[in-house]
Coordinates of C-alpha atoms and ligand atoms in Angstrom, one line a residue:
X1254 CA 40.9 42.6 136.6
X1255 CA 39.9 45.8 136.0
X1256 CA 41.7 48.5 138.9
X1257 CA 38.5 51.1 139.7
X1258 CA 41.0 53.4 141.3
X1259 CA 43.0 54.0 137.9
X1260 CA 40.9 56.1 134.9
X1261 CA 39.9 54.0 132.1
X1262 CA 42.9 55.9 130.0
X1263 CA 45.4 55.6 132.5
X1264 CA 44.6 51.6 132.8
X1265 CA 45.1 51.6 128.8
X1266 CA 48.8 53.3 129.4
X1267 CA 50.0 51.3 132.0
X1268 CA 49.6 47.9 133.8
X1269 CA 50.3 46.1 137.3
X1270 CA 50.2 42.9 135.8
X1271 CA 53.3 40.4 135.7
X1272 CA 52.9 37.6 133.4
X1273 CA 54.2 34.6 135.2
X1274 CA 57.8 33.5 135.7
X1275 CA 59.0 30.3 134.4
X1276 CA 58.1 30.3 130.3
X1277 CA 60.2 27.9 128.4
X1278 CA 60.9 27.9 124.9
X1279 CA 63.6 27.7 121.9
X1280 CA 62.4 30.8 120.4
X1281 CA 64.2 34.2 122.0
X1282 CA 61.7 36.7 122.9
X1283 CA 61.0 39.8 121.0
X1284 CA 61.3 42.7 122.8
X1285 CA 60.8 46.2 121.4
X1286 CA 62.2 49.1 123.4
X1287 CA 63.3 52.7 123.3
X1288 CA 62.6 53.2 126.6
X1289 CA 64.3 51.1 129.7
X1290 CA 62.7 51.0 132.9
X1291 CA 65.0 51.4 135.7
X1292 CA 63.5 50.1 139.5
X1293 CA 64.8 53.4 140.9
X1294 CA 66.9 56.6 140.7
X1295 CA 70.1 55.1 142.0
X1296 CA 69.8 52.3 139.5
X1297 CA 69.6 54.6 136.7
X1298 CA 72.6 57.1 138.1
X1299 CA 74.9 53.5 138.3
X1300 CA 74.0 51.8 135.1
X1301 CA 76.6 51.8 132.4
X1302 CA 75.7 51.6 129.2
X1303 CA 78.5 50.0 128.0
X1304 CA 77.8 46.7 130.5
X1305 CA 75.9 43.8 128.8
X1306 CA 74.6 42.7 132.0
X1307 CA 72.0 45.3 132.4
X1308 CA 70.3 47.8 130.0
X1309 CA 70.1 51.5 129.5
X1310 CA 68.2 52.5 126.5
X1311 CA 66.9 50.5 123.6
X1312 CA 69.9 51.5 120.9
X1313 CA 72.6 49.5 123.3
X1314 CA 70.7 46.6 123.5
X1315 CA 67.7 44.6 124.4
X1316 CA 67.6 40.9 125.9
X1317 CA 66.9 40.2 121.8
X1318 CA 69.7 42.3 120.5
X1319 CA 72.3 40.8 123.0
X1320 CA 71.6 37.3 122.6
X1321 CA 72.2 37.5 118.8
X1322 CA 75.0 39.4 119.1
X1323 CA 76.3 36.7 121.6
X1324 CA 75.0 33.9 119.5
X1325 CA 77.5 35.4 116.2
X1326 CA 80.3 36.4 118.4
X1327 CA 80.6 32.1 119.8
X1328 CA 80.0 31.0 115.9
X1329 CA 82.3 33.2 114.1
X1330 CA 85.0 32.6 117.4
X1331 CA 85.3 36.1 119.1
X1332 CA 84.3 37.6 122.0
X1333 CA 82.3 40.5 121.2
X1334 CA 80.0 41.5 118.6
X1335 CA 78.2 44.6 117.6
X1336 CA 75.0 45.1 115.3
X1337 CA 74.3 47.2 112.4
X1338 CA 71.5 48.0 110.0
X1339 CA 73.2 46.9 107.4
X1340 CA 76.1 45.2 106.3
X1341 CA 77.5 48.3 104.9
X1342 CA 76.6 50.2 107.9
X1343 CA 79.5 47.5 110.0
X1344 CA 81.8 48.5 107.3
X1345 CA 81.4 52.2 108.4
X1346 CA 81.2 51.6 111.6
X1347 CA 84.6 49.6 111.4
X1348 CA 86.1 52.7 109.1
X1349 CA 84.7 55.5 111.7
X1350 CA 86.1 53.5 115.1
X1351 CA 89.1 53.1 113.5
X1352 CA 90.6 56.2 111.2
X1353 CA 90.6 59.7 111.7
X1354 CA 92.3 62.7 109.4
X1355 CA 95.8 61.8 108.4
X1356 CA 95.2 58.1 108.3
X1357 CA 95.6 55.8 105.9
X1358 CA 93.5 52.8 104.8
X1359 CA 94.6 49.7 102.3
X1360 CA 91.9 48.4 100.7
X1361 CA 92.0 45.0 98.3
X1362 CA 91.2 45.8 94.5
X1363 CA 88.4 43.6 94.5
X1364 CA 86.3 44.5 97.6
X1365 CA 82.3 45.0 97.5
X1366 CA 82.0 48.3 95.4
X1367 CA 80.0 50.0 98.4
X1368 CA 83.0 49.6 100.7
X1369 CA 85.5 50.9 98.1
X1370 CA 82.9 53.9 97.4
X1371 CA 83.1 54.8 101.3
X1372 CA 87.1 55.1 100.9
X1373 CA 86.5 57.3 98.1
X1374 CA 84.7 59.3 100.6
X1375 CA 87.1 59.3 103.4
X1376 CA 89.6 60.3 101.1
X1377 CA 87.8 63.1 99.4
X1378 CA 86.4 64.2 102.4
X1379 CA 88.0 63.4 105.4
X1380 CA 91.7 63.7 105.0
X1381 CA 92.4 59.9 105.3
X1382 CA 94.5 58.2 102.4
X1383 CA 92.9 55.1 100.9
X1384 CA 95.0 53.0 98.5
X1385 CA 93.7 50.1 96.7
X1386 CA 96.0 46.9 96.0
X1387 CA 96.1 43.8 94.6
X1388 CA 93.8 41.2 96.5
X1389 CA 96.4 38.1 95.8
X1390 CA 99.2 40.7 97.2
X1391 CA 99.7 38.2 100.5
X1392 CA 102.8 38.6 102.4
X1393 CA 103.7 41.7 99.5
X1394 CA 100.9 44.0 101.9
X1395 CA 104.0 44.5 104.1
X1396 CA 105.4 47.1 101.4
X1397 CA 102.3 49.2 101.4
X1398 CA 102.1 49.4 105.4
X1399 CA 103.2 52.7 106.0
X1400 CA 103.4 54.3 109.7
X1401 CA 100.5 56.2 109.3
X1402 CA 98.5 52.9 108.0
X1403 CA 95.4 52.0 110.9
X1404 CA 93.6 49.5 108.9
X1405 CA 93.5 47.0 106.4
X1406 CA 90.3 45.8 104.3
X1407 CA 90.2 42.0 103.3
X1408 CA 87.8 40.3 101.3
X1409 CA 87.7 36.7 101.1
X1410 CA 87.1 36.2 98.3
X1411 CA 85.8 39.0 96.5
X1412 CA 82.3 39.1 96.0
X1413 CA 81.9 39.5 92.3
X1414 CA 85.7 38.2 91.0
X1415 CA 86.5 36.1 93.4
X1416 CA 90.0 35.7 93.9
X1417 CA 91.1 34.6 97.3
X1418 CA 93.5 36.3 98.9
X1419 CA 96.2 34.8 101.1
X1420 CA 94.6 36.1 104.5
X1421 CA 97.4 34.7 106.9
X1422 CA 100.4 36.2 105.1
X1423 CA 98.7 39.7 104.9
X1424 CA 97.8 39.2 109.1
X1425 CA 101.3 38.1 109.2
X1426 CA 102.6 41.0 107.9
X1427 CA 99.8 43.7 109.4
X1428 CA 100.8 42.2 112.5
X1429 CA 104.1 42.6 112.4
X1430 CA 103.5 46.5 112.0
X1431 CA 100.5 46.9 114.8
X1432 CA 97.9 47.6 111.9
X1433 CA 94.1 45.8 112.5
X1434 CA 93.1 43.7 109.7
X1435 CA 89.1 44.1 108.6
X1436 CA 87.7 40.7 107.2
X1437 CA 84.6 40.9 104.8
X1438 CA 83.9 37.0 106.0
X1439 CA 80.6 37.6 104.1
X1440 CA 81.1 35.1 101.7
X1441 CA 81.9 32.4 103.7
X1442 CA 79.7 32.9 106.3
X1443 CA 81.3 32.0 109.0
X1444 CA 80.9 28.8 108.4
X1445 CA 83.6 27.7 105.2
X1446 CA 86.2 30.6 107.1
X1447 CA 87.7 30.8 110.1
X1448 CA 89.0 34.0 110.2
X1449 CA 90.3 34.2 114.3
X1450 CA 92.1 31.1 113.7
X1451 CA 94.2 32.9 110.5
X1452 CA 94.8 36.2 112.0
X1453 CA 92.0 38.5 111.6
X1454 CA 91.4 41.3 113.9
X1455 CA 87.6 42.3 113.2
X1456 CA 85.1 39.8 111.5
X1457 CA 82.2 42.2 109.4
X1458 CA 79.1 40.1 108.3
X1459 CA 76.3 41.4 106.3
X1460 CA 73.8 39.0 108.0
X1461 CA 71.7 40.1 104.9
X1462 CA 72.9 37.0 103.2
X1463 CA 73.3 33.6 104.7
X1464 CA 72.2 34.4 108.5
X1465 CA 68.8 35.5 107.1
X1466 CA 68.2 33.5 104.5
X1467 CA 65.1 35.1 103.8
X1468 CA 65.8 37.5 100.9
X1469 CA 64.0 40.1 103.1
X1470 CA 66.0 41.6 106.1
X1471 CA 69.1 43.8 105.9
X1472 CA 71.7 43.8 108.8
X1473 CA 75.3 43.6 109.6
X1474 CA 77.5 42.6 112.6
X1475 CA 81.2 43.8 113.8
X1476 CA 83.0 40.6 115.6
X1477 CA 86.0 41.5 117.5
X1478 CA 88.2 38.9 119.7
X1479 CA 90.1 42.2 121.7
X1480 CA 88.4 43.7 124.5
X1481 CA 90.3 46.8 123.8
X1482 CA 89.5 47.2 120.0
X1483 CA 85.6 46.1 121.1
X1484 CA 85.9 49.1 123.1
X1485 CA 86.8 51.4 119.9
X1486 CA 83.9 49.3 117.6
X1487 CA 81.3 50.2 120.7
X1488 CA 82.6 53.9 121.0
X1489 CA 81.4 53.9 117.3
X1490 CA 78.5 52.0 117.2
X1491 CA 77.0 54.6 120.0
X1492 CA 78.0 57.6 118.8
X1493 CA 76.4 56.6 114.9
X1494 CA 73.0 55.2 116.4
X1495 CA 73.7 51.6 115.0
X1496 CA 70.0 50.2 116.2
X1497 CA 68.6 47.2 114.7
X1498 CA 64.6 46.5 114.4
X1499 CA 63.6 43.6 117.6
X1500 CA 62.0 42.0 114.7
X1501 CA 64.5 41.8 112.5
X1502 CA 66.9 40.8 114.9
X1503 CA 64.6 37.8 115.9
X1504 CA 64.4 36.8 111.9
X1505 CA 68.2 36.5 112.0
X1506 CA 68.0 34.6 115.1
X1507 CA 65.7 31.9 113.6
X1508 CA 67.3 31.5 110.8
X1509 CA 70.5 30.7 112.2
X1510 CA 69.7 26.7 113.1
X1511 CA 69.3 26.3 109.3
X1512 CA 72.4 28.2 108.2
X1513 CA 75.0 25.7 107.8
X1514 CA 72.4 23.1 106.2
X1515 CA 71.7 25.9 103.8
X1516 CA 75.1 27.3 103.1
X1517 CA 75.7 23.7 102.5
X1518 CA 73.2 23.0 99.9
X1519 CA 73.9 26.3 98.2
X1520 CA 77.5 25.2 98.0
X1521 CA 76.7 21.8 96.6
X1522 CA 74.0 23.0 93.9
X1523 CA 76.4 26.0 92.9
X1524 CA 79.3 23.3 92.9
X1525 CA 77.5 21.2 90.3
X1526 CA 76.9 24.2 88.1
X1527 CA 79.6 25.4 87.8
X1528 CA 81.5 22.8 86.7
X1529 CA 78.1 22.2 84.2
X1530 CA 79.1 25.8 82.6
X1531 CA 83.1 25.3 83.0
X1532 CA 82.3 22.7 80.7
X1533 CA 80.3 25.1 77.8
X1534 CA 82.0 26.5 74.9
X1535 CA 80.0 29.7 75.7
X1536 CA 81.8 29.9 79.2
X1537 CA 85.9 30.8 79.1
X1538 CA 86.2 30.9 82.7
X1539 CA 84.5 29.6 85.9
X1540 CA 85.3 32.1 88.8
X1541 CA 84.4 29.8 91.6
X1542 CA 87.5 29.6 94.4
X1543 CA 86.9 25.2 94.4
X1544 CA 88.0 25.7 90.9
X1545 CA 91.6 25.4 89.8
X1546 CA 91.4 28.4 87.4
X1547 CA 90.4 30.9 90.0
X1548 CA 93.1 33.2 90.6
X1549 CA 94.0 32.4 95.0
X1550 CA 92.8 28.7 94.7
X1551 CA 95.2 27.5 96.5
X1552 CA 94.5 29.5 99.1
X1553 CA 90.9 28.3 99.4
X1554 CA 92.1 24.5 99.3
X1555 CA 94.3 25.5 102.1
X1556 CA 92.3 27.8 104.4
X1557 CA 88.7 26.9 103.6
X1558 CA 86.0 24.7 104.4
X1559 CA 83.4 24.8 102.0
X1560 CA 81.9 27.4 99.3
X1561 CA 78.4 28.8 99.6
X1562 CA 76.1 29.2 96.4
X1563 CA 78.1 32.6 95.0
X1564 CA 80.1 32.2 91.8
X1565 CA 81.0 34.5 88.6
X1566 CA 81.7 33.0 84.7
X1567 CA 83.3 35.2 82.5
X1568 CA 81.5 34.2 79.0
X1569 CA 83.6 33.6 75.8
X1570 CA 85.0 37.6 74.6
X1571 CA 83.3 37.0 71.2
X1572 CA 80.0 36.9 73.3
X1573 CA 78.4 40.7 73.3
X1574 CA 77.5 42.6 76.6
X1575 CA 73.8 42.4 74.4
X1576 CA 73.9 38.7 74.0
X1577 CA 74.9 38.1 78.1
X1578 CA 72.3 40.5 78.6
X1579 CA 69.7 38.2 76.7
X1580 CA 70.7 35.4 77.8
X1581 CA 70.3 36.6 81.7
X1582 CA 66.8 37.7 80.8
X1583 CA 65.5 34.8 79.2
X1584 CA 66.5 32.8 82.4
X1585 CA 63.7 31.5 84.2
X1586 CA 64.3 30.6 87.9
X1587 CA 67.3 32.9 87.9
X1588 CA 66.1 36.4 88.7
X1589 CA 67.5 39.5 88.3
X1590 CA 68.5 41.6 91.9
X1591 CA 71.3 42.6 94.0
X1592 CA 72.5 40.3 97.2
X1593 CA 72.8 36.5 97.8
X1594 CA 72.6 33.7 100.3
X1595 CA 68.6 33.6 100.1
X1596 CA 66.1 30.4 98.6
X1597 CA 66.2 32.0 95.1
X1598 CA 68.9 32.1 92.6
X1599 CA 69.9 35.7 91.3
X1600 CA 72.0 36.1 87.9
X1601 CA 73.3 39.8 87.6
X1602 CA 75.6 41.3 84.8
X1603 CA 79.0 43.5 86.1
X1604 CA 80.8 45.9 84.3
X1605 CA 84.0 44.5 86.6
X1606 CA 86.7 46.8 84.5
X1607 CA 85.0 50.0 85.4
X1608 CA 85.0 48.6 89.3
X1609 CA 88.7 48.2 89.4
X1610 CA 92.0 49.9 89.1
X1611 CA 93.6 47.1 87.1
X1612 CA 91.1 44.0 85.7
X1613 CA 92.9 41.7 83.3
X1614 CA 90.3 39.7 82.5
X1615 CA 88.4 39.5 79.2
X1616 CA 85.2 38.2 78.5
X1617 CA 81.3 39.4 80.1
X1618 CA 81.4 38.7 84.0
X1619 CA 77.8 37.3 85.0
X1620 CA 77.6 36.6 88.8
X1621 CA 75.3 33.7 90.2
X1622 CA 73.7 33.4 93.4
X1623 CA 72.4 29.8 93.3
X1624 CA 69.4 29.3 95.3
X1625 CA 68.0 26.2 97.3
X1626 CA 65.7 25.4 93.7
X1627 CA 66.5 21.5 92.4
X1628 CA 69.4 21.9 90.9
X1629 CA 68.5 20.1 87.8
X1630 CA 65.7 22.6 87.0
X1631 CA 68.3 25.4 87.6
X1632 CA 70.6 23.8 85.0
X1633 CA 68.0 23.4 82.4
X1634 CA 66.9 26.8 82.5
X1635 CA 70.8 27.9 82.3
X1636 CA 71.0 25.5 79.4
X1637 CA 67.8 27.1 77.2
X1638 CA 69.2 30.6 78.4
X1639 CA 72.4 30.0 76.9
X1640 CA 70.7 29.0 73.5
X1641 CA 69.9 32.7 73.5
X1642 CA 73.2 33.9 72.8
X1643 CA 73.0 32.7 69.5
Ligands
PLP2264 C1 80.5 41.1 100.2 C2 79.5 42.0 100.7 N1 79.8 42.7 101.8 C3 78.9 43.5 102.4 C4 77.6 43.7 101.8 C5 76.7 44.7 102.4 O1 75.6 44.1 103.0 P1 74.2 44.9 103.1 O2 73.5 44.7 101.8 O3 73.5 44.3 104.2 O4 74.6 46.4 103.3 C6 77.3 43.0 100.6 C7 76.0 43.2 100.0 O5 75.8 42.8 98.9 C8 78.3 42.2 100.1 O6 78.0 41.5 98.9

C-alpha cells in the first residue's frame, strides 16, 4: 500500500512492511548484509560481536553464515567453526591465530603446495621457523617438537602423493608437549576421517571440494573442539576480514544432504579404477591409500572409513613426461583443471620432485579426480588414452 506521507524515493529506500511470521521450509534463507539493524542505541552499545546469539555487522555472521558454520562444526564433531573464502584462506587463518615471530611451525613433506608456499613466507618474512618432515614420521614428530614449536600441519593423506600419516601417534606426541595439531581433513571430507576422535586440535576444510560439489564455489572452514583455541581462530578470522558471499554460503548448504552419497560414489568409481590401472603394464604404482602399495596404508585400514574419488598413478619410468602428457590430453571425460570433489573427473600432471624436500619415487605422477560420470565410460576413455603412449 503505497504510504502518501513518505516521497516516492524515500518509499523506494525503505519499507514498513513485515512479511508474515511462520514460513516453513528445508531451504535456509539467504540473507545478504553488511549492515545490521539494531532496535535501539542500547542494543547496539551491548552487543558483542563475538556472541552467536545475536549479530553485529555482516563479516561476523548472518542467520546464513551461522547455520552453516553450525551445520560443519556437528558433522565434522567440534564445537565451533569459522568460515573462509577459501580453503587456503582457513590455512592462513589457522597460521596467523596461531604463530607470531620466533615461532616455529612443522609442516608434513607432502602437504597441498599452497600451504607449504605460505610457510615459505612466514619464514622469509616473518621470523617464524618452518621445517618440513616426513608425512609417515608418526610417533618420530616428538623429536622435531622443540619449545618454541606452536603448531603442527597434518595432511591426511596428502593430496597429490598420498601417503597417510599416522595421525594419532603424531597427536600423541604433540600432546604430550602442549603443541595444537592442524588437520587438512580435506581429503576425507569429514566423512571417511574422524579427526576429534584421533586427536586433532583444529579440523581445516576447503568446502571447495566435496561440500560444494558443484565445481563452482570456493570456501574454507576452521573447526575447533576448544572454546579457548576457538577464541584465538575468531580473534583471527575478525581481524583478516574472513567474509563469505550469502550465496555461496547457501550453495554449500545445499549441497551438503548429497555429500556422503556423493563422496561415496566417487570413492566407489575411483576404487574400481584404480585397481583397472594397478593392473596395466603402463602403470608402476597406484597411489590410492585402499591400496596395499601406498606408503601409510595401514594407517588408512586402521583409522579410516572410506576414500573419496582422489588418487595418483605413477606411470612406468620408461614412460616420457611427453608421452603422460599425451596421453592426459587425448582423454576425453577427464579434463584438465586444478581441484576435486565435483561431478566431473579431472586428470592433472605433477612435477612431485620439484614439490618436495626428499621424493623417492620414480616414474610420471598423474593425479585423478574421478567424477560421478559411469564408470565404465571413464575406463574406456582411460583405456584409448593410454594407447597414446605408444
Ligand atoms: C588438500 C587441499 N587443501 C586445501 C586446498 C585449498 O582449497 P581452496 O582451493 O578452496 O583454497 C586444496 C585445493 O586444491 C587442497 O587440495
Amino acid at each position: 500500500m503505497a504510504d502518501d506521507r513518505k516521497s516516492l524515493q524515500t518509499l523506494l529506500t525503505t519499507t514498513d512492511y513485515r512479511p508474515p511470521e511462520g514460513f516453513a521450509a528445508f531451504p535456509t534463507a539467504i540473507h545478504h548484509a553488511s549492515t545490521v539493524l539494531f532496535k535501539d542505541v542500547a542494543a547496539l552499545r551491548a552487543r558483542n560481536w563475538q556472541d552467536k546469539n545475536a549479530y553485529t555487522y555482516g563479516l561476523h555472521g548472518t542467520p546464513t553464515t551461522f547455520t552453516l558454520e553450525a551445520r560443519l562444526a556437528e558433522i565434522e564433531g567440534g564445537s565451533d567453526c569459522l568460515l573462509a573464502p577459501s580453503g587456503l584462506a582457513a590455512i592462513a587463518m589457522v597460521d596467523l591465530a596461531l604463530l607470531k615471530t620466533g615461532d616455529d611451525l612443522l609442516v608434513p613433506d607432502n602437504v597441498y603446495n599452497p600451504n607449504r608456499d605460505l610457510a615459505h613466507w612466514l619464514q622469509k618474512d616473518f621470523g617464524i621457523t618452518a621445517r618440513f618432515y616426513d608425512p609417515l614420521i608418526g610417533d618420530g614428530i616428538a623429536a622435531l617438537i622443540r619449545p618454541n614449536t606452536k603448531l603442527i600441519w597434518v595432511e591426511a593423506p596428502g593430496s597429490v602423493s598420498m601417503e597417510v600419516p599416522d595421525v594419532p601417534a603424531i597427536c600423541r606426541a604433540a600432546k604430550a608437549r602442549g603443541v595444537p595439531v592442524a588437520l587438512d581433513n580435506t581429503w576425507a571430507a569429514g566423512l571417511a576421517f574422524r579427526a576429534f576422535e584421533h586427536g586433532v586440535d583444529i579440523v581445516m576444510q576447503a568446502l571447495t571440494k566435496y561440500h560444494s560439489g558443484g565445481s563452482d564455489v570456493l570456501m574454507g572452514a576452521v573447526i575447533t573442539n576448544d572454546k579457548a583455541l576457538h577464541r584465538q581462530m575468531e580473534m583471527a578470522h575478525m581481524r583478516l576480514g574472513m567474509g563469505v558471499s550469502a550465496d555461496d554460503t547457501y550453495l554449500v548448504l545445499r549441497g551438503l544432504p548429497t555429500m556422503k552419497l556423493r563422496f561415496d560414489a566417487h570413492d566407489a568409481a575411483a576404487r574400481k579404477l584404480a585397481a583397472w590401472l594397478k593392473a596395466r603394464p603402463e602403470i608402476s604404482k597406484v597411489l590410492h591409500p585402499a591400496f596395499e602399495d601406498c606408503p601409510g596404508h595401514e594407517f588408512w585400514k586402521r583409522d579410516f572409513k572410506g576414500a573419496g574419488g582422489l588418487f595418483s598413478v605413477l606411470f612406468d619410468p620408461k614412460c616420457s613426461e611427453a608421452q603422460t602428457d599425451r596421453f592426459i590430453d587425448s582423454l576425453k571425460l577427464f579434463r584438465i583443471g586444478y581441484s576435486w570433489g565435483g561431478a566431473n573427473s579431472l586428470a592433472v600432471p605433477y612435477r612431485i620432485a620439484q614439490m618436495r624436500s626428499r621424493w623417492d619415487g620414480a616414474g610420471q605422477l598423474v593425479r585423478f579426480n574421478v567424477g560421478l560420470e559411469d564408470v565404465d565410460d571413464l575406463m574406456a576413455d582411460l583405456q584409448q588414452g593410454l594407447t597414446q603412449l605408444a
